[in-house]
Short mmCIF file of C-alpha atoms in Angstrom, two decimals:
data_model
loop_
_atom_site.label_atom_id
_atom_site.label_comp_id
_atom_site.label_asym_id
_atom_site.label_seq_id
_atom_site.Cartn_x
_atom_site.Cartn_y
_atom_site.Cartn_z
CA MET A 1323 -0.46 -0.49 -0.22
CA THR A 1324 1.10 3.24 -1.02
CA ALA A 1325 0.61 6.38 1.69
CA PHE A 1326 1.96 9.86 1.46
CA SER A 1327 2.83 11.36 4.91
CA ALA A 1328 1.35 14.47 5.97
CA SER A 1329 3.12 16.51 8.26
CA SER A 1330 0.84 17.55 11.04
CA GLY A 1331 1.94 20.00 13.76
CA GLY A 1332 4.20 17.30 15.81
CA GLY A 1333 3.89 14.62 13.85
CA GLN A 1334 3.70 12.25 11.19
CA LEU A 1335 0.47 11.27 9.28
CA ALA A 1336 0.75 8.36 6.59
CA LEU A 1337 -2.46 8.59 4.78
CA ASP A 1338 -4.09 5.72 2.61
CA LEU A 1339 -3.62 7.04 -1.67
CA THR A 1340 -6.22 3.99 -2.71
CA LEU A 1341 -9.33 5.22 -2.68
CA ASP A 1342 -12.64 3.10 -4.28
CA PRO A 1343 -13.86 4.31 -8.43
CA ASP A 1344 -16.98 6.10 -7.99
CA TYR A 1345 -19.00 4.56 -10.65
CA ARG A 1346 -22.57 6.94 -9.76
CA ALA A 1347 -24.77 8.11 -12.73
CA SER A 1348 -24.77 11.38 -10.40
CA SER A 1349 -20.66 11.79 -10.32
CA PHE A 1350 -20.00 11.62 -14.19
CA ALA A 1351 -18.86 14.92 -15.20
CA VAL A 1352 -19.51 16.55 -19.36
CA SER A 1353 -18.06 18.09 -21.34
CA GLU A 1354 -17.41 18.15 -25.47
CA ALA A 1355 -14.34 15.52 -25.23
CA ASN A 1356 -17.39 12.81 -23.85
CA ALA A 1357 -20.78 14.40 -24.99
CA ASN A 1358 -21.72 12.79 -27.93
CA ALA A 1359 -20.55 9.60 -26.64
CA LEU A 1360 -22.78 10.19 -23.35
CA ALA A 1361 -25.88 10.54 -25.61
CA LEU A 1362 -24.88 7.36 -27.82
CA VAL A 1363 -24.93 5.23 -25.04
CA ASN A 1364 -28.45 7.46 -23.38
CA ARG A 1365 -30.09 6.21 -26.94
CA TRP A 1366 -30.34 3.13 -25.60
CA PRO A 1367 -32.33 0.55 -26.54
CA ARG A 1368 -32.88 2.32 -29.90
CA TRP A 1369 -28.71 1.36 -30.98
CA ARG A 1370 -28.47 0.30 -34.58
CA GLN A 1371 -28.08 -3.74 -34.77
CA GLY A 1372 -28.40 -3.39 -31.36
CA HIS A 1373 -24.81 -3.07 -30.18
CA LEU A 1374 -22.90 0.04 -29.45
CA LEU A 1375 -19.07 -0.22 -29.68
CA LEU A 1376 -17.92 2.24 -26.73
CA VAL A 1377 -14.56 3.53 -27.21
CA GLY A 1378 -11.75 5.79 -26.01
CA PRO A 1379 -8.55 5.99 -24.40
CA ALA A 1380 -6.76 5.19 -20.73
CA GLY A 1381 -8.90 7.07 -18.22
CA SER A 1382 -11.72 8.78 -20.81
CA GLY A 1383 -14.15 7.13 -18.80
CA LYS A 1384 -15.06 4.35 -20.30
CA THR A 1385 -15.93 2.12 -17.22
CA HIS A 1386 -17.47 5.46 -15.60
CA LEU A 1387 -20.40 4.97 -18.22
CA SER A 1388 -20.25 1.28 -19.44
CA LYS A 1389 -20.60 1.05 -15.16
CA ILE A 1390 -24.12 3.61 -15.56
CA TRP A 1391 -25.59 1.47 -18.66
CA SER A 1392 -25.28 -2.01 -17.44
CA GLU A 1393 -27.27 -0.93 -13.99
CA ARG A 1394 -29.84 1.06 -16.29
CA ALA A 1395 -29.79 -2.00 -18.57
CA HIS A 1396 -29.29 -4.75 -15.83
CA ALA A 1397 -26.92 -6.00 -18.22
CA ILE A 1398 -24.60 -9.34 -17.94
CA VAL A 1399 -21.05 -9.01 -18.38
CA LEU A 1400 -19.51 -11.50 -20.52
CA GLU A 1401 -16.34 -12.41 -20.69
CA ARG A 1402 -14.30 -11.35 -23.92
CA ASP A 1403 -12.61 -14.39 -24.43
CA ARG A 1404 -15.39 -17.03 -23.38
CA VAL A 1405 -18.16 -15.40 -25.12
CA GLU A 1406 -19.74 -18.31 -27.18
CA ARG A 1407 -19.78 -20.53 -23.60
CA SER A 1408 -21.85 -17.71 -21.84
CA LEU A 1409 -24.11 -18.00 -24.68
CA SER A 1410 -27.21 -19.52 -22.95
CA ARG A 1411 -27.15 -16.93 -20.65
CA VAL A 1412 -28.26 -14.08 -23.38
CA THR A 1413 -32.00 -15.11 -23.57
CA ARG A 1414 -34.75 -12.58 -25.15
CA GLY A 1415 -34.45 -9.13 -24.14
CA THR A 1416 -31.07 -9.77 -22.00
CA SER A 1417 -28.24 -6.87 -22.36
CA VAL A 1418 -24.95 -7.83 -22.16
CA LEU A 1419 -21.63 -5.47 -21.68
CA VAL A 1420 -18.28 -7.56 -23.12
CA GLU A 1421 -15.00 -5.14 -21.47
CA ASP A 1422 -11.82 -4.21 -23.03
CA CYS A 1423 -11.86 -6.23 -26.59
CA ASP A 1424 -8.91 -4.94 -27.77
CA PRO A 1425 -5.83 -7.68 -26.83
CA GLY A 1426 -8.86 -10.03 -28.82
CA VAL A 1427 -12.09 -11.59 -28.25
CA ASP A 1428 -14.06 -14.69 -28.69
CA GLU A 1429 -14.73 -14.66 -32.69
CA PRO A 1430 -17.03 -17.05 -33.44
CA GLY A 1431 -18.84 -16.23 -29.69
CA LEU A 1432 -18.99 -12.54 -30.52
CA PHE A 1433 -20.07 -12.64 -33.94
CA HIS A 1434 -23.47 -15.50 -33.12
CA LEU A 1435 -24.33 -12.52 -29.92
CA LEU A 1436 -23.95 -9.53 -32.52
CA ASN A 1437 -26.31 -11.43 -34.69
CA ARG A 1438 -28.84 -11.70 -31.45
CA ALA A 1439 -28.72 -8.22 -31.29
CA ALA A 1440 -29.29 -7.22 -34.83
CA GLY A 1441 -31.88 -9.76 -34.76
CA ASP A 1442 -35.95 -9.65 -33.29
CA SER A 1443 -34.58 -10.48 -29.89
CA GLY A 1444 -34.59 -7.38 -28.02
CA VAL A 1445 -30.59 -8.04 -27.05
CA SER A 1446 -28.43 -5.04 -26.60
CA VAL A 1447 -24.13 -5.08 -26.52
CA LEU A 1448 -22.14 -2.56 -25.45
CA LEU A 1449 -18.79 -3.46 -26.35
CA THR A 1450 -15.50 -1.36 -25.02
CA ALA A 1451 -12.28 -0.65 -26.46
CA ARG A 1452 -9.19 1.75 -26.41
CA SER A 1453 -9.11 1.35 -29.78
CA SER A 1454 -10.99 0.95 -32.79
CA PRO A 1455 -11.99 -2.47 -34.45
CA GLY A 1456 -9.10 -1.95 -37.10
CA ASP A 1457 -6.47 -2.13 -35.06
CA TRP A 1458 -7.86 -5.46 -33.18
CA PRO A 1459 -6.19 -8.69 -33.66
CA VAL A 1460 -9.60 -10.52 -35.43
CA THR A 1461 -9.58 -12.01 -37.97
CA LEU A 1462 -12.87 -13.92 -38.71
CA PRO A 1463 -14.03 -12.00 -41.89
CA ASP A 1464 -17.70 -11.96 -40.76
CA LEU A 1465 -17.05 -10.34 -37.66
CA VAL A 1466 -14.49 -8.06 -39.47
CA SER A 1467 -17.24 -6.76 -41.65
CA ARG A 1468 -19.84 -6.54 -38.68
CA LEU A 1469 -17.27 -4.56 -36.00
CA ALA A 1470 -16.46 -2.47 -39.26
CA ALA A 1471 -19.67 -1.15 -39.62
CA ALA A 1472 -21.29 -0.69 -35.60
CA GLU A 1473 -22.66 2.24 -34.18
CA ARG A 1474 -19.34 4.16 -32.41
CA ALA A 1475 -19.30 6.45 -29.30
CA VAL A 1476 -16.03 7.88 -29.35
CA LEU A 1477 -14.71 8.96 -26.27
CA HIS A 1478 -11.76 11.68 -26.31
CA GLU A 1479 -8.90 12.40 -23.68
CA PRO A 1480 -10.62 14.74 -20.54
CA ASP A 1481 -10.34 18.20 -21.59
CA ASP A 1482 -9.29 21.08 -19.28
CA ALA A 1483 -13.24 21.66 -18.78
CA LEU A 1484 -13.91 18.92 -17.85
CA LEU A 1485 -11.08 18.03 -15.54
CA ARG A 1486 -11.66 21.40 -13.78
CA GLN A 1487 -15.47 20.65 -13.30
CA VAL A 1488 -14.74 17.14 -11.76
CA LEU A 1489 -12.17 18.95 -9.25
CA GLU A 1490 -14.37 21.68 -8.26
CA LYS A 1491 -17.28 19.75 -7.32
CA LEU A 1492 -14.69 17.09 -5.68
CA PHE A 1493 -13.27 19.93 -3.50
CA ARG A 1494 -16.81 21.32 -2.74
CA ASP A 1495 -18.25 18.22 -1.37
CA ARG A 1496 -15.21 18.05 0.69
CA ARG A 1497 -15.81 20.90 2.02
CA THR A 1498 -11.70 21.50 0.92
CA PRO A 1499 -10.85 24.95 1.42
CA LEU A 1500 -8.54 26.01 -1.53
CA GLY A 1501 -5.13 27.94 -1.75
CA ALA A 1502 -5.13 31.04 -4.46
CA GLY A 1503 -4.34 28.96 -8.03
CA VAL A 1504 -4.15 25.83 -6.56
CA LEU A 1505 -6.71 24.52 -9.29
CA GLU A 1506 -4.52 25.76 -11.95
CA TYR A 1507 -1.91 24.22 -10.69
CA LEU A 1508 -2.92 20.82 -10.83
CA LEU A 1509 -5.23 21.57 -13.77
CA MET A 1510 -1.34 21.45 -15.61
CA ARG A 1511 0.36 18.53 -14.03
CA MET A 1512 -2.19 16.10 -13.17
CA GLU A 1513 -2.24 13.31 -15.11
CA ARG A 1514 -5.46 13.36 -17.68
CA SER A 1515 -7.52 10.86 -15.57
CA VAL A 1516 -11.08 11.48 -14.11
CA ASP A 1517 -10.05 8.66 -11.58
CA PHE A 1518 -6.68 9.85 -10.98
CA ALA A 1519 -8.70 13.03 -10.42
CA ARG A 1520 -11.26 11.66 -7.14
CA ARG A 1521 -7.72 10.01 -5.68
CA LEU A 1522 -5.78 13.25 -5.94
CA VAL A 1523 -8.31 15.60 -4.17
CA ALA A 1524 -9.66 12.30 -2.06
CA VAL A 1525 -5.26 12.54 -0.62
CA LEU A 1526 -5.35 16.36 -0.65
CA ASP A 1527 -7.92 16.56 1.30
CA ASN A 1528 -7.30 14.35 3.91
CA ALA A 1529 -3.48 15.92 3.92
CA ALA A 1530 -4.80 19.42 4.27
CA LEU A 1531 -7.39 18.35 7.11
CA ALA A 1532 -3.74 16.26 9.03
CA ARG A 1533 -2.26 20.48 8.38
CA LYS A 1534 -5.25 22.31 9.86
CA GLY A 1535 -5.32 24.43 6.88
CA PRO A 1536 -5.95 24.57 2.78
CA VAL A 1537 -4.39 23.35 0.49
CA THR A 1538 -1.79 25.11 -0.89
CA ARG A 1539 0.25 24.84 -3.90
CA ALA A 1540 3.06 23.35 -1.95
CA LEU A 1541 1.33 20.48 -0.85
CA ALA A 1542 -0.44 20.01 -4.35
CA ARG A 1543 2.91 19.65 -5.37
CA ASP A 1544 4.14 17.26 -3.08
CA VAL A 1545 0.96 15.08 -3.62
CA LEU A 1546 1.91 15.03 -7.11
CA THR A 1547 4.93 13.63 -6.64
CA ALA A 1548 4.16 11.35 -4.33
CA LEU A 1549 0.94 10.09 -6.43
CA SER A 1550 3.42 9.57 -9.79
CA GLY A 1551 5.99 8.01 -7.91
CA GLU A 1552 3.65 4.71 -7.16
#
């Protein structure tokens, strides 16, 4: 477990840097980087051919958005390399999530699953990946064609507007006092990830409580250094 030691008057306080991700719909921040993708996901169940491909780099919100949809659709999750052996679970009206398809998939199984979604079965399928299907190691011609024609929701790397919105909300929810220029300092130097922003704010808030003062740029620098060294 990695910890950051924040000075607190007479001693040191070890702060846990781990934080469970928050996948609530209310915590999904929206900007130009993800608004179109969110709209396409929310159009369910009116997806073309009954399935949608959600594509975006690490930290762009794929997992968060797929979790929101899964809860709404009461979806089951199938492992990407074991789709065919799980098809018996996919009955009429079932919603299915298959995540992280980039490394390769059970090609016959996924093809049969997408065919069910395209038919009159009420089956819905959400696929997630960091890259477009043309970069996946897929060789089954029928599946290649099916994926090439798939409707896509593209998430872009979080922009400053999105990250600022996330940071402001997280600090506000925790009632964390901020020194001058802290948000700007963080935005220039932090990892471009919403998950990282959540962890960062949690550690800064705990460190500020330990020091009984606001989050300053000096504290922000120390925490960013600690997190980058994990």
